[in-house]
Coordinates of C-alpha atoms and ligand atoms in Angstrom, one line a residue:
M1036 CA -52.3 -30.4 26.5
K1037 CA -51.4 -33.9 25.3
N1038 CA -48.0 -35.1 26.5
I1039 CA -45.7 -35.1 23.4
I1040 CA -42.2 -36.2 23.0
I1041 CA -39.6 -33.6 22.1
A1042 CA -36.5 -34.4 20.0
D1043 CA -33.6 -32.0 19.6
G1044 CA -32.6 -32.6 15.9
H1045 CA -29.3 -30.6 15.9
M1046 CA -27.0 -30.3 18.9
H1047 CA -23.4 -31.0 19.7
L1048 CA -21.6 -32.7 22.5
G1049 CA -18.0 -31.7 23.1
S1050 CA -16.8 -28.1 22.8
D1051 CA -16.2 -25.9 19.8
P1052 CA -12.7 -24.2 20.0
L1053 CA -14.4 -21.0 18.9
I1054 CA -16.7 -20.7 21.9
L1055 CA -15.8 -20.6 25.5
N1056 CA -18.8 -22.6 26.6
T1057 CA -18.7 -25.6 29.0
G1058 CA -22.2 -26.7 28.1
G1059 CA -21.0 -29.4 25.7
D1060 CA -20.4 -32.0 28.4
L1061 CA -22.8 -34.9 28.6
S1062 CA -24.1 -34.4 32.1
G1063 CA -24.9 -30.7 31.3
F1064 CA -26.9 -31.7 28.3
L1065 CA -28.7 -34.5 30.1
E1066 CA -29.7 -32.1 32.8
K1067 CA -31.0 -29.7 30.2
M1068 CA -32.9 -32.5 28.5
D1069 CA -34.6 -33.4 31.8
S1070 CA -35.4 -29.9 32.7
L1071 CA -37.2 -29.3 29.3
S1072 CA -38.6 -32.8 28.9
I1073 CA -36.5 -33.4 25.8
G1074 CA -36.8 -37.2 25.2
I1075 CA -34.3 -37.7 22.3
A1076 CA -31.4 -35.7 20.8
Y1077 CA -29.1 -36.1 17.8
S1078 CA -25.5 -35.0 18.4
S1079 CA -22.6 -34.2 16.0
H1080 CA -19.7 -34.4 18.4
Y1081 CA -17.2 -31.5 18.1
C1082 CA -14.2 -33.9 18.2
W1083 CA -15.6 -35.6 15.1
L1084 CA -16.2 -32.3 13.4
L1085 CA -12.5 -31.5 14.1
S1086 CA -11.6 -34.9 12.5
R1087 CA -10.4 -36.4 15.7
F1088 CA -12.3 -39.5 14.5
K1089 CA -11.4 -42.0 17.2
D1090 CA -12.3 -39.5 20.0
G1091 CA -15.5 -38.3 18.3
F1092 CA -16.6 -41.8 17.6
E1093 CA -15.9 -43.3 21.0
M1094 CA -17.4 -40.3 22.9
S1095 CA -20.5 -40.5 20.8
L1096 CA -20.9 -44.2 21.6
K1097 CA -20.3 -43.5 25.3
A1098 CA -22.9 -40.7 25.3
Y1099 CA -25.5 -43.0 23.6
E1100 CA -24.9 -45.7 26.3
E1101 CA -24.7 -43.3 29.2
S1102 CA -27.9 -41.5 28.2
E1103 CA -29.6 -44.9 27.9
G1104 CA -30.3 -44.4 24.3
R1105 CA -31.5 -40.9 24.4
I1106 CA -28.6 -39.1 22.7
H1107 CA -28.1 -40.6 19.2
F1108 CA -25.3 -39.4 17.1
L1109 CA -24.3 -38.4 13.6
G1110 CA -20.9 -39.4 12.1
V1111 CA -19.0 -36.6 10.4
Y1112 CA -17.6 -36.9 6.9
D1113 CA -14.6 -34.7 6.3
P1114 CA -14.0 -34.4 2.5
G1115 CA -10.3 -33.8 3.0
K1116 CA -10.0 -37.1 4.9
G1117 CA -12.5 -39.2 3.0
K1118 CA -11.1 -42.7 3.6
E1119 CA -10.7 -42.2 7.3
S1120 CA -14.2 -40.7 7.5
L1121 CA -15.8 -43.6 5.8
R1122 CA -13.9 -46.1 8.0
Y1123 CA -15.5 -44.6 11.1
L1124 CA -18.9 -44.3 9.4
E1125 CA -18.7 -48.0 8.7
S1126 CA -17.8 -48.8 12.2
A1127 CA -20.7 -46.6 13.4
L1128 CA -23.2 -48.9 11.5
K1129 CA -22.8 -51.4 14.3
S1130 CA -24.4 -49.1 16.8
P1131 CA -28.1 -48.5 17.1
G1132 CA -27.3 -45.0 18.1
F1133 CA -25.9 -44.1 14.7
A1134 CA -28.5 -41.7 13.2
G1135 CA -27.0 -40.1 10.2
I1136 CA -24.1 -38.2 8.5
K1137 CA -23.1 -34.7 9.3
I1138 CA -21.3 -32.5 6.8
H1139 CA -20.0 -29.0 7.4
P1140 CA -18.6 -27.3 4.3
S1141 CA -17.7 -24.2 6.2
F1142 CA -15.9 -26.0 8.9
H1143 CA -14.0 -28.1 6.3
S1144 CA -13.5 -25.1 3.9
T1145 CA -14.8 -27.2 1.0
F1146 CA -17.6 -26.0 -1.3
A1147 CA -20.7 -28.2 -0.8
D1148 CA -20.8 -29.1 -4.5
D1149 CA -17.2 -30.3 -4.5
P1150 CA -16.9 -33.9 -5.8
S1151 CA -15.0 -34.9 -2.7
Y1152 CA -18.4 -35.0 -0.9
L1153 CA -19.7 -37.7 -3.2
P1154 CA -18.6 -40.7 -1.1
A1155 CA -20.7 -39.3 1.7
W1156 CA -23.8 -39.2 -0.5
D1157 CA -23.0 -42.7 -1.8
F1158 CA -22.7 -44.0 1.8
A1159 CA -26.0 -42.3 2.7
R1160 CA -27.7 -43.9 -0.3
K1161 CA -26.2 -47.4 0.4
Y1162 CA -27.1 -47.4 4.1
K1163 CA -30.3 -45.3 3.9
K1164 CA -28.9 -42.6 6.2
T1165 CA -30.0 -39.0 6.4
I1166 CA -27.4 -36.2 5.8
L1167 CA -27.5 -33.1 8.0
S1168 CA -25.4 -30.3 6.6
H1169 CA -24.5 -26.9 8.0
T1170 CA -25.9 -24.3 5.6
W1171 CA -25.8 -20.5 5.8
S1172 CA -26.2 -17.3 3.7
L1173 CA -23.4 -15.2 2.3
T1174 CA -22.3 -12.9 5.1
E1175 CA -19.1 -11.1 6.1
N1176 CA -17.9 -14.4 7.5
P1177 CA -15.9 -15.7 4.5
V1178 CA -16.3 -19.4 5.3
Q1179 CA -20.1 -19.3 4.9
K1180 CA -19.7 -19.1 1.1
F1181 CA -18.9 -22.9 1.2
S1182 CA -22.3 -23.7 2.6
I1183 CA -24.9 -21.7 0.7
P1184 CA -28.0 -23.8 0.0
R1185 CA -27.9 -23.5 -3.8
L1186 CA -24.6 -25.4 -3.9
F1187 CA -26.5 -28.5 -2.7
E1188 CA -28.9 -28.5 -5.6
K1189 CA -27.0 -30.9 -8.0
N1190 CA -26.6 -33.6 -5.4
I1191 CA -30.1 -33.1 -4.2
N1192 CA -31.3 -33.9 -7.7
D1193 CA -28.7 -36.7 -8.4
Y1194 CA -29.5 -38.4 -5.1
G1195 CA -33.2 -38.0 -5.0
D1196 CA -33.5 -41.1 -2.7
V1197 CA -31.2 -39.5 0.0
N1198 CA -32.8 -37.2 2.5
I1199 CA -30.9 -34.1 3.5
I1200 CA -31.6 -31.6 6.2
L1201 CA -30.3 -28.0 5.4
G1202 CA -29.2 -27.0 8.9
H1203 CA -30.1 -23.5 10.1
A1204 CA -32.6 -23.3 7.2
G1205 CA -30.0 -21.6 5.2
G1206 CA -29.2 -18.9 7.7
R1207 CA -30.0 -15.2 7.0
R1208 CA -32.5 -14.0 4.4
N1209 CA -30.7 -14.7 1.1
G1210 CA -29.7 -18.2 2.2
R1211 CA -33.1 -18.9 3.8
L1212 CA -35.0 -18.1 0.6
Q1213 CA -32.8 -20.6 -1.3
A1214 CA -33.3 -23.2 1.4
I1215 CA -37.1 -22.8 1.4
D1216 CA -37.3 -23.1 -2.4
L1217 CA -35.2 -26.3 -2.3
A1218 CA -37.3 -27.8 0.4
A1219 CA -40.5 -26.8 -1.3
S1220 CA -39.5 -28.2 -4.6
H1221 CA -37.7 -31.5 -3.6
S1222 CA -39.3 -34.3 -1.5
N1223 CA -35.9 -35.2 0.0
V1224 CA -35.0 -31.8 1.4
Y1225 CA -35.8 -30.7 5.0
L1226 CA -34.9 -27.7 7.1
D1227 CA -33.9 -27.3 10.7
I1228 CA -34.3 -24.1 12.8
A1229 CA -31.1 -24.5 14.8
G1230 CA -28.8 -21.5 15.3
D1231 CA -29.4 -17.8 15.7
I1232 CA -32.3 -17.4 13.2
F1233 CA -34.6 -15.6 15.6
C1234 CA -36.6 -13.5 13.2
P1235 CA -40.3 -12.9 14.3
G1236 CA -42.9 -15.3 12.9
L1237 CA -40.3 -17.7 11.5
I1238 CA -42.1 -20.9 12.4
G1239 CA -45.5 -19.8 11.0
K1240 CA -43.8 -18.7 7.8
L1241 CA -41.9 -22.0 7.4
V1242 CA -45.1 -23.9 8.0
E1243 CA -46.7 -22.0 5.1
K1244 CA -43.7 -22.8 2.8
P1245 CA -42.2 -25.5 2.7
G1246 CA -44.7 -27.0 5.2
A1247 CA -44.6 -28.4 8.7
E1248 CA -43.6 -31.8 7.4
K1249 CA -40.3 -30.3 6.3
I1250 CA -39.3 -28.5 9.5
I1251 CA -37.2 -29.9 12.4
F1252 CA -36.6 -28.4 15.8
G1253 CA -32.9 -28.2 16.7
S1254 CA -31.1 -26.0 19.2
D1255 CA -27.4 -26.0 18.1
W1256 CA -26.5 -26.6 21.8
P1257 CA -24.0 -25.6 23.3
W1258 CA -24.2 -22.4 21.2
F1259 CA -27.8 -21.9 22.1
D1260 CA -30.2 -23.1 24.8
P1261 CA -33.1 -25.3 23.6
M1262 CA -35.2 -23.2 25.9
C1263 CA -35.0 -20.3 23.4
Y1264 CA -36.8 -22.4 20.7
L1265 CA -39.5 -24.4 22.4
P1266 CA -41.8 -21.4 23.2
R1267 CA -41.6 -20.3 19.6
I1268 CA -42.9 -23.6 18.5
F1269 CA -45.5 -24.1 21.3
L1270 CA -46.9 -20.6 20.8
A1271 CA -46.7 -20.5 17.0
P1272 CA -50.1 -20.0 15.2
I1273 CA -50.1 -23.6 13.8
S1274 CA -52.0 -26.8 14.7
M1275 CA -51.0 -29.2 17.4
K1276 CA -50.3 -31.8 14.7
Q1277 CA -47.9 -29.4 13.0
K1278 CA -46.2 -28.7 16.3
E1279 CA -45.7 -32.5 16.9
M1280 CA -44.2 -32.9 13.5
I1281 CA -41.7 -30.1 14.1
L1282 CA -40.9 -31.1 17.7
C1283 CA -40.3 -34.7 17.1
G1284 CA -42.1 -36.6 14.3
N1285 CA -40.0 -35.4 11.4
A1286 CA -36.6 -35.9 13.1
M1287 CA -37.5 -39.4 14.3
A1288 CA -38.7 -40.3 10.8
L1289 CA -35.4 -39.2 9.3
F1290 CA -32.9 -40.3 12.0
G1291 CA -34.7 -43.1 13.9
P1292 CA -35.3 -45.0 16.1
H1293 CA -38.1 -46.0 13.7
I1294 CA -40.9 -46.8 16.2
H1295 CA -44.1 -44.9 16.7
P1296 CA -43.5 -41.7 18.7
E1297 CA -46.1 -42.5 21.3
E1298 CA -44.6 -46.0 21.9
N1299 CA -41.3 -44.2 22.3
N1300 CA -42.8 -41.7 24.6
D1301 CA -44.1 -44.5 26.8
K1302 CA -40.7 -46.2 26.7
I1303 CA -38.8 -43.0 27.7
S1304 CA -41.2 -42.1 30.5
K1305 CA -41.0 -45.7 31.8
D1306 CA -37.2 -45.7 31.6
R1307 CA -36.8 -42.5 33.6
Ligands
ZN408 ZN1 -24.5 -27.0 14.6

């Protein structure tokens, strides 16, 4: 089989206070990347999600440097601390590791269609950055109501030139159906498969609608091991070209670095 690069489009360095998992440290993830031949990853650092802006920013820069450019990062926009969020996003523009903007309406207890998110969309438009948002379905977990996919529809329409990835492909069934419809009907909407959405045949079904060009592999490390996802993609009943798009091409097109994946593959294997 042709040697293809793998990019983890949705993972986290740092640790979530809700999980007792030590896997969020940099060396643990680098080992995981090496063991699974993951060439590039895109991290939303937990300190940044927790609005510890300075720590999140500095640790993200450090991870980019120490990983020799393999772990890129997203800067988090907290709608309750908009000015401070923007200040750090602006500082991040100086780093080639800055890949996009992360929003997490459930984490920040703010509905995704709240106007306090508009500065993040304006920033994304101005600097041509992709937004990755947590999305989920309505469940017994009360904070998921902030992140259901249909809440994004107005901004998706108003910011047709801003690409957005609906993380976790909308979660369970009712959210997933909304996310699939949005991605199928809007050129700027993508889905990632991070998180515990392990229903059978998922990859094949998403390739039917909205299509392989809209799907991104992500693991949600340290919640889950990327090892759980890769066989699902490699063994899915889809073409090699579709697998390449899901494993790497789509994420790199949205987040950068904007070089041809094969060139990058050569670079990464030479560097290691
Ligand atoms: Zn996540």
